[in-house]
Coordinates of C-alpha atoms in Angstrom, one line a residue:
X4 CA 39.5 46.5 146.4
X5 CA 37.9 47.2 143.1
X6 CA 39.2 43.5 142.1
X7 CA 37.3 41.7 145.3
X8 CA 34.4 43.5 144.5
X9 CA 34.2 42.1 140.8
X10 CA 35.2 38.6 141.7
X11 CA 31.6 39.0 144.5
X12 CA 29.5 40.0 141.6
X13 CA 31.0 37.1 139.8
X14 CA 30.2 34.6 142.6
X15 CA 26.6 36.3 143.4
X16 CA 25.8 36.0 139.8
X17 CA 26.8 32.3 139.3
X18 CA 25.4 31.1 142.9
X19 CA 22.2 32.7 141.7
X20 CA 21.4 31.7 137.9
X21 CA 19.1 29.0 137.8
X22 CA 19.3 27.3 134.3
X23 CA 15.9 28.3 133.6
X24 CA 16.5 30.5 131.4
X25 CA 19.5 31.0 128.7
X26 CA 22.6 32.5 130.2
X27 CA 22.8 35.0 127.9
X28 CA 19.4 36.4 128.6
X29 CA 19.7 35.5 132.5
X30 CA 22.7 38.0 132.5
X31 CA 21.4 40.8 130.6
X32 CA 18.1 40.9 132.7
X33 CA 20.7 41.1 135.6
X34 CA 23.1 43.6 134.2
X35 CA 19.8 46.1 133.8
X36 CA 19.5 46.1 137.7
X37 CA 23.3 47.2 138.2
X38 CA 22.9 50.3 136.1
X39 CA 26.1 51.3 137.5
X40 CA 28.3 49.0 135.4
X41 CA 29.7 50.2 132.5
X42 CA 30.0 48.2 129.4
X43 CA 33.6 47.0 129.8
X44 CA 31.7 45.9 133.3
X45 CA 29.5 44.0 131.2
X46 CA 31.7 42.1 128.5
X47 CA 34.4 41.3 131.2
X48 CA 31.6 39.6 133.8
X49 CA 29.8 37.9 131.1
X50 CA 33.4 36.8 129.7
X51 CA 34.3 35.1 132.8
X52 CA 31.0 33.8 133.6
X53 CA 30.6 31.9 130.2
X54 CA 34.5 30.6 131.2
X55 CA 33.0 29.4 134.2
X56 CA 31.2 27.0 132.4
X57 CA 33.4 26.6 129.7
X58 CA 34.7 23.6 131.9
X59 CA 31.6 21.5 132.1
X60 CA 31.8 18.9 134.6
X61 CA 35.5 19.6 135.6
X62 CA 36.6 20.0 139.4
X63 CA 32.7 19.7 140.7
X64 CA 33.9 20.6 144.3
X65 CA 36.5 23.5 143.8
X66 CA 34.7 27.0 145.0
X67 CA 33.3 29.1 142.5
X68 CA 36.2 31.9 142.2
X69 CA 39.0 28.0 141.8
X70 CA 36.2 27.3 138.8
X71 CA 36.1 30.5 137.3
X72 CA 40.5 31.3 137.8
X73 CA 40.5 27.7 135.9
X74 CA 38.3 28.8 133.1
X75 CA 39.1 31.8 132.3
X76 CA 43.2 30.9 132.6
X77 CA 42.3 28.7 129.7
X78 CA 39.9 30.5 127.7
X79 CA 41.3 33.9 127.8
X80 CA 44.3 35.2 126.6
X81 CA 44.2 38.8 127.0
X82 CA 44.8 40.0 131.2
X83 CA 43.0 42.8 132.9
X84 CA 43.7 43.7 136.4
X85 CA 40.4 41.6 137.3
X86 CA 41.9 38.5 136.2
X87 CA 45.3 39.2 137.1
X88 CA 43.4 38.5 140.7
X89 CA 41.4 36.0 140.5
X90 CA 44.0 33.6 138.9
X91 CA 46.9 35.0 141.4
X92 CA 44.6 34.1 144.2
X93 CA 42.7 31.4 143.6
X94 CA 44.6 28.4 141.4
X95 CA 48.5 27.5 141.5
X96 CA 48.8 29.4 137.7
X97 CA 50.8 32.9 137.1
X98 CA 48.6 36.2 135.3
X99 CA 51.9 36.3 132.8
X100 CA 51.0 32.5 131.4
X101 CA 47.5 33.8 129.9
X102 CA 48.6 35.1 126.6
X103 CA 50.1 31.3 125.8
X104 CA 48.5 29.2 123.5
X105 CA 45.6 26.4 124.5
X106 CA 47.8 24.0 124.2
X107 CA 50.6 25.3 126.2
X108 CA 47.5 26.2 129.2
X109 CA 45.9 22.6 128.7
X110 CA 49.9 21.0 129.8
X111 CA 49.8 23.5 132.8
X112 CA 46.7 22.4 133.7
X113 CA 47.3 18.5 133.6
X114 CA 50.3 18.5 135.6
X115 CA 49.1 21.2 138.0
X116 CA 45.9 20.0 138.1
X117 CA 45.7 16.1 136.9
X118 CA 41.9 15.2 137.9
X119 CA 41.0 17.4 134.3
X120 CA 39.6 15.2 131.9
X121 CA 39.0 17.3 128.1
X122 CA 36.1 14.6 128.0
X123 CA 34.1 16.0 130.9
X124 CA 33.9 19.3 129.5
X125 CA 30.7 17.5 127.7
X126 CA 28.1 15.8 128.5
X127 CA 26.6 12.1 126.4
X128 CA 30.5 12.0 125.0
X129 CA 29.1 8.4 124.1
X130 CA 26.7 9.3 121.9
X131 CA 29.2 11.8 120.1
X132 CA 29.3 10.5 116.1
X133 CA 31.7 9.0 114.7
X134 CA 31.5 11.6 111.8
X135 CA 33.0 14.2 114.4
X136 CA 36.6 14.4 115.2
X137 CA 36.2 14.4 119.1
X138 CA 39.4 15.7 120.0
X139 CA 39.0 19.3 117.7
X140 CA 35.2 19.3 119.2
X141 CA 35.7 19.2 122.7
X142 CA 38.7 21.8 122.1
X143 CA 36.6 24.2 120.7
X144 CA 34.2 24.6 123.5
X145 CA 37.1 26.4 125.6
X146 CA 37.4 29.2 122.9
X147 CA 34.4 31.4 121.7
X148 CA 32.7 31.0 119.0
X149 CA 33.1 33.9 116.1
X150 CA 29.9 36.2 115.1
X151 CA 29.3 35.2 111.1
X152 CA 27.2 36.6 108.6
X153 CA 26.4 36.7 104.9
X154 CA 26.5 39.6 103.1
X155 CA 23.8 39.6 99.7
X156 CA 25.3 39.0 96.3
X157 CA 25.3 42.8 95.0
X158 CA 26.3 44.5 98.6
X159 CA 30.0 43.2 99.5
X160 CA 31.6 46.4 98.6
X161 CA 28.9 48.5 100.8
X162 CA 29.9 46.5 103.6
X163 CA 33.4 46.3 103.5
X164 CA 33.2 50.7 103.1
X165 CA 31.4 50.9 106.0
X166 CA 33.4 48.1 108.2
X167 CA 36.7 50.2 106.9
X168 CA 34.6 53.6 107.9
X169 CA 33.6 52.3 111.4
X170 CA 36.9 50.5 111.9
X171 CA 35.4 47.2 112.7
X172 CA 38.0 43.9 112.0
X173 CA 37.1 40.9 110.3
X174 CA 37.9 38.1 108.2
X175 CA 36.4 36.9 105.2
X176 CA 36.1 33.2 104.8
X177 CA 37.9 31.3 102.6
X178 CA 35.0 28.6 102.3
X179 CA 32.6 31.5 101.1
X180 CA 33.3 35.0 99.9
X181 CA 29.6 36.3 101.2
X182 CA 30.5 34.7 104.3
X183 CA 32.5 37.4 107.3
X184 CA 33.6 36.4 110.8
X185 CA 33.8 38.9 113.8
X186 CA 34.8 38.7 117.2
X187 CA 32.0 37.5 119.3
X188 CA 29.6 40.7 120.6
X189 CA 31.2 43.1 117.4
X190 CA 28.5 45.9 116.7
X191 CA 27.2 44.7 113.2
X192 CA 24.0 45.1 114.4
X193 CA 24.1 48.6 114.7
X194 CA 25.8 49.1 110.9
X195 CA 23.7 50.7 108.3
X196 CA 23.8 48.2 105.1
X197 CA 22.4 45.4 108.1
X198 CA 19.6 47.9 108.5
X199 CA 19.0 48.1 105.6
X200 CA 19.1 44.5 104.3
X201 CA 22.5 44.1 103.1
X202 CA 23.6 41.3 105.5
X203 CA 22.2 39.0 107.6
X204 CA 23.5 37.5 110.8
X205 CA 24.2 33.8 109.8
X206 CA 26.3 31.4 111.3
X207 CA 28.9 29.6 108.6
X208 CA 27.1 26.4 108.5
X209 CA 24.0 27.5 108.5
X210 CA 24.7 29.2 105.1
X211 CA 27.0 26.2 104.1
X212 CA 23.7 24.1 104.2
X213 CA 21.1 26.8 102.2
X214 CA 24.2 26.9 99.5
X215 CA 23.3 23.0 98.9
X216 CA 19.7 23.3 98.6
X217 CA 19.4 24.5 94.6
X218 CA 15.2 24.6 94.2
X219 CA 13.7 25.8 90.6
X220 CA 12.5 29.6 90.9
X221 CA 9.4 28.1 89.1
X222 CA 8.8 24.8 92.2
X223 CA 6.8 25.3 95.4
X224 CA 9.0 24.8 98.8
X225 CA 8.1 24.5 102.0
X226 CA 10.6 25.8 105.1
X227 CA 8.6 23.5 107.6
X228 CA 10.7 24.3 111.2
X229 CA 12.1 28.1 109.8
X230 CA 12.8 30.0 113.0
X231 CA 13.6 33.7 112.4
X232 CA 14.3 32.7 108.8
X233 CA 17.7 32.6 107.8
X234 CA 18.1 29.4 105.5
X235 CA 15.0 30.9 103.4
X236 CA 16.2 34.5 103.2
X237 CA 19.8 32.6 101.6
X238 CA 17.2 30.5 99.3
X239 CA 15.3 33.1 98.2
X240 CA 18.6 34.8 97.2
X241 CA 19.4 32.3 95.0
X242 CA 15.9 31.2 93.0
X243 CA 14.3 35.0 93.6
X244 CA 11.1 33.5 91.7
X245 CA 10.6 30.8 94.5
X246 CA 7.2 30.1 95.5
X247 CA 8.1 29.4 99.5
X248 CA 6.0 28.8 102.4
X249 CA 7.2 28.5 105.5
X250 CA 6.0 27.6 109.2
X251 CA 6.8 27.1 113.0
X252 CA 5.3 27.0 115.7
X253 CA 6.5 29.9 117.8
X254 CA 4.4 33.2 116.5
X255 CA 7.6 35.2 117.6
X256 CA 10.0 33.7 115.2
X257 CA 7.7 33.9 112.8
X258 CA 6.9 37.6 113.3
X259 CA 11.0 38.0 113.7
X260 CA 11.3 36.5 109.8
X261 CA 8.0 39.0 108.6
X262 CA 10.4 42.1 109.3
X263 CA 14.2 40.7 108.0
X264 CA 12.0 40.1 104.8
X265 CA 10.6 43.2 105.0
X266 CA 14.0 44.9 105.0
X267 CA 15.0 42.8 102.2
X268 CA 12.4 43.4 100.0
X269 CA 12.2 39.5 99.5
X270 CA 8.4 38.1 98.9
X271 CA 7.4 35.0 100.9
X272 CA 4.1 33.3 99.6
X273 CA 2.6 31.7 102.8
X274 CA 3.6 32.1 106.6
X275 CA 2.0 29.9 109.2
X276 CA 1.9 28.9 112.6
X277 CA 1.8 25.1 113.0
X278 CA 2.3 22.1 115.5
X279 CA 4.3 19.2 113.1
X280 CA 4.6 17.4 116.8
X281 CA 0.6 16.6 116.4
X282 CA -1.1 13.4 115.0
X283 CA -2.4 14.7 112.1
X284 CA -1.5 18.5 111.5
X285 CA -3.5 21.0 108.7
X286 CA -0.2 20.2 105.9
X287 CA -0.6 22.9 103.3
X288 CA 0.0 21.5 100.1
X289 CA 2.3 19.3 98.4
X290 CA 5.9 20.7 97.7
X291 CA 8.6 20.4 95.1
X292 CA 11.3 20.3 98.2
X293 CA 10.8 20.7 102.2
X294 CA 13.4 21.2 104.8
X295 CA 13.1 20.4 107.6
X296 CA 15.4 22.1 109.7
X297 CA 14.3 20.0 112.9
X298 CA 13.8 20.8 116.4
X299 CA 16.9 19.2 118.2
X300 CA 20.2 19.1 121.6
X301 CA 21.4 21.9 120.0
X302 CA 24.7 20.6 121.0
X303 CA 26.5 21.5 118.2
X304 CA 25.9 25.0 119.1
X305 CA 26.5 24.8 122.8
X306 CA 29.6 27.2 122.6
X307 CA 27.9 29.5 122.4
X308 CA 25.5 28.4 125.4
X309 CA 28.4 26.8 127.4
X310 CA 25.7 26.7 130.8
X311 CA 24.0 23.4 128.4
X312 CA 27.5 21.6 129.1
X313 CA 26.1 21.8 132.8
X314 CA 22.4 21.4 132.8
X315 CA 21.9 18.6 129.5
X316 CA 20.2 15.6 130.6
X317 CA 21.3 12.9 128.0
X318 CA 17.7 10.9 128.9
X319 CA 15.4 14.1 127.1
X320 CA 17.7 12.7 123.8
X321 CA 15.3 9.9 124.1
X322 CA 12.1 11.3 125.8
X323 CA 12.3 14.4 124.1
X324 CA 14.3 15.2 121.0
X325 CA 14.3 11.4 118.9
X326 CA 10.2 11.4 119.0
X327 CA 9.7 14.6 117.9
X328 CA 12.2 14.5 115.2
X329 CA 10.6 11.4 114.1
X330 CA 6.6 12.4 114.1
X331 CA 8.0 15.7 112.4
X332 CA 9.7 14.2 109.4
X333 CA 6.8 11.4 109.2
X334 CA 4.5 14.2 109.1
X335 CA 6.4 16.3 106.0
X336 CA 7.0 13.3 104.0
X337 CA 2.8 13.2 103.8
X338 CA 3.2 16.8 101.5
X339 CA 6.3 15.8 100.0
X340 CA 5.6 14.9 95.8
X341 CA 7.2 11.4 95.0
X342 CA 10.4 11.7 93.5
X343 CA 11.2 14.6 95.2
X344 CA 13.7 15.7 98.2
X345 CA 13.4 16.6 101.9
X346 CA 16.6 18.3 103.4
X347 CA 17.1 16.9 106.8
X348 CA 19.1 19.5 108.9
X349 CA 20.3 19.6 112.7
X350 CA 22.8 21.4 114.9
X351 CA 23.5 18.7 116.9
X352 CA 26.4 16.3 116.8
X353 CA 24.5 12.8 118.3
X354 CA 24.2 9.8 116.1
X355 CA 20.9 8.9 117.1
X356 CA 19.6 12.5 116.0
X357 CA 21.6 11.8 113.0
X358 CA 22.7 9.0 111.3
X359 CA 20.3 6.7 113.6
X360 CA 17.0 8.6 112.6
X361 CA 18.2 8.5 109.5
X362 CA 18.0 4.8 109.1
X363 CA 15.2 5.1 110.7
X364 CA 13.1 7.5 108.2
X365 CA 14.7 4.7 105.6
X366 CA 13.3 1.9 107.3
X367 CA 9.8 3.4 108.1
X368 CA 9.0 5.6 106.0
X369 CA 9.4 5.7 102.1
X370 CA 12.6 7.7 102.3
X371 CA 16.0 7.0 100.7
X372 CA 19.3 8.8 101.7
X373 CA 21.2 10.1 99.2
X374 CA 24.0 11.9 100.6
X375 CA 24.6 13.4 104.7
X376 CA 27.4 14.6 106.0
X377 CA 28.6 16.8 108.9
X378 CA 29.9 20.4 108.7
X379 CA 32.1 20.6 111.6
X380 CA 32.7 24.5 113.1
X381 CA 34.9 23.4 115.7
X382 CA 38.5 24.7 113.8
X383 CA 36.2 27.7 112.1
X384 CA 34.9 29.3 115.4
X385 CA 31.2 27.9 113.6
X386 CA 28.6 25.3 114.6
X387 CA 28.4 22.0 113.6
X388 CA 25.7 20.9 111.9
X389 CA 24.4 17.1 110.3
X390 CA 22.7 18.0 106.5
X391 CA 21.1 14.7 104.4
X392 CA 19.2 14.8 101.3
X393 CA 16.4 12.5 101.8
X394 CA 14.3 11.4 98.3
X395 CA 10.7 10.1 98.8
X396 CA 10.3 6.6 97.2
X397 CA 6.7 6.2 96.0

């Protein structure tokens, strides 16, 4: 009984999200009406929802309970009496196969199952880059994502007393030793040394890219498209003297960064709301460095948002993301000093955010490329992300 009633709430919940707003927020405003469900509740239904679209475009005419046994059978492998159910009841696959590895699931799947294709799972495959190993990409999106962050230089040992003290696991990255992983929805929030500045929560390649931006304590930055801040809190960390302005357009990121540098005692010289997208915006100076961590698909990020595999439209690429990239960076490289370096950064894993803008900014205006690469997450439970040092010419 108590199984049929979960797998409704499942159905009801899918049948009724939109895509107009994130998923994640979607099911937490939902979740506050049911105050009846307890958090187990909570992770489990959010769990299998997210599995529900782990699948992208696979099996577009099963019934919602076929899509969601499929999904989670592959992206789980831990069983509860709820999906003991669902997969019993509504796909040809046993509860006791759950625990095998992706691999093993994936064969099940093709021989049970044939019309799965790993390349529907995403949408503009086509435009994937070449600097992506498709195969580990596409994987990756049927496994979640780990929770990173990056602990200050002179507060590892407070955090690893207090993740010993409040029993919490995790793994410390071999590519960083600031850098710790958690499973996905692990309480670090809630930890003293992050309330008090200690940590920030920073996915791997996020602070992979601030660790190759080295500016001068004594130079004059500018963090052009900063969100809530993490890349400058990291660069701040490293040239403490930096004189660093930063900007975007949404007040509440901005007003998000104002209170993380608050609790890290960090000093930032100038904060500002501004529109890069316009003709002609206000620029505030000439800079020693910008980066320009650019508006963009996101989709190397979209395993964490796994409703995007669903809902992208490869045209808004073209109508949306390339122009604004491109009026952005034209804009920056009007307050960028001759001789000196913007950092182009996305999350996305297109070539013609990429590799094809970059030519482009080459071509049009005054920039060379010295070095880009991408910093693939898909093995590392991480994002992927495209990073290239761009010098301006004149």
């Amino acid at each position: 009984m108590r199984e049929r009633i979960y797998l409704g709430r499942l159905e009801e919940l899918i049948k009724n999200y939109q895509f107009n707003l994130p998923l994640s927020i979607y099911l937490r405003q939902e979740f506050n009406k049911r105050r009846n469900m307890g958090s187990r509740d909570r992770k489990r239904t959010r769990e299998d929802i997210f599995n529900y679209f782990r699948i992208g475009k696979n099996y577009p005419d099963m019934t919602i309970p076929e899509r969601v046994a499929i999904g989670s059978y592959i992206c789980n492998n831990t069983r509860s009496a709820e999906l003991d159910y669902i997969i019993s009841n509504h796909s040809p696959f046993q509860p006791e196969e759950i625990p095998q590895s992706l691999e093993s699931k994936l064969n099940h799947i093709k021989a049970e199952l044939p019309q799965f294709d790993i390349e529907k799972i995403f949408p503009a495959v086509n435009q994937i880059s070449n600097g992506i190993n498709k195969e580990k990409f596409l994987n990756s999106f049927l496994i979640q994502p780990r929770l990173w962050i990056r602990v200050r230089k002179n507060f590892k040992n407070e955090l690893l007393t207090e993740l010993k003290e409040k029993e919490i696991p995790y793994e410390n990255s071999e590519y960083s030793s600031l850098a710790f992983s958690f499973k996905n929805g692990s309480p670090v929030h809630t930890l003293d040394c992050y309330l008090n500045g200690a940590f920030e929560i920073q996915d791997l390649n996020s602070q992979k890219c601030a660790e190759k931006i080295l500016p001068a304590s004594t130079e004059y930055w500018w963090d052009a498209c900063c969100g809530s801040g993490g890349k400058s809190l990291a660069i701040l960390d490293q040239a403490p003297g930096l004189n660093l302005t930063v900007s975007d357009i949404r007040e509440s990121t901005l007003q998000n960064l104002k209170l993380r540098v608050k609790k890290t005692g960090q000093k930032i010289a100038r904060t500002l709301i501004l529109d890069l997208n316009t003709s002609s915006p206000e620029l505030p100076g000439m800079f020693d460095g910008i980066i320009a961590d650019v508006p963009c698909s996101g989709s190397g990020t979209w395993a964490r948002s796994p409703e995007l595999l669903s809902s992208f439209s490869e045209q808004s690429l073209f109508d949306k993301f390339i122009p604004l990239q491109r009026n952005i960076v034209r804009n920056l490289t009007n307050a960028l000093k001759p001789q000196k370096c913007l950092y182009y950064i996305t999350c996305s894993v297109f070539k013609v955010e990429n590799e094809e803008n970059i030519a482009y900014f080459e071509k049009n205006l005054g920039l060379k490329c010295k070095s880009s690469e991408y910093l693939e997450g898909s093995d590392k439970g991480a994002d992927s992300m495209f990073f290239a040092i761009l010098e301006k010419m004149e």
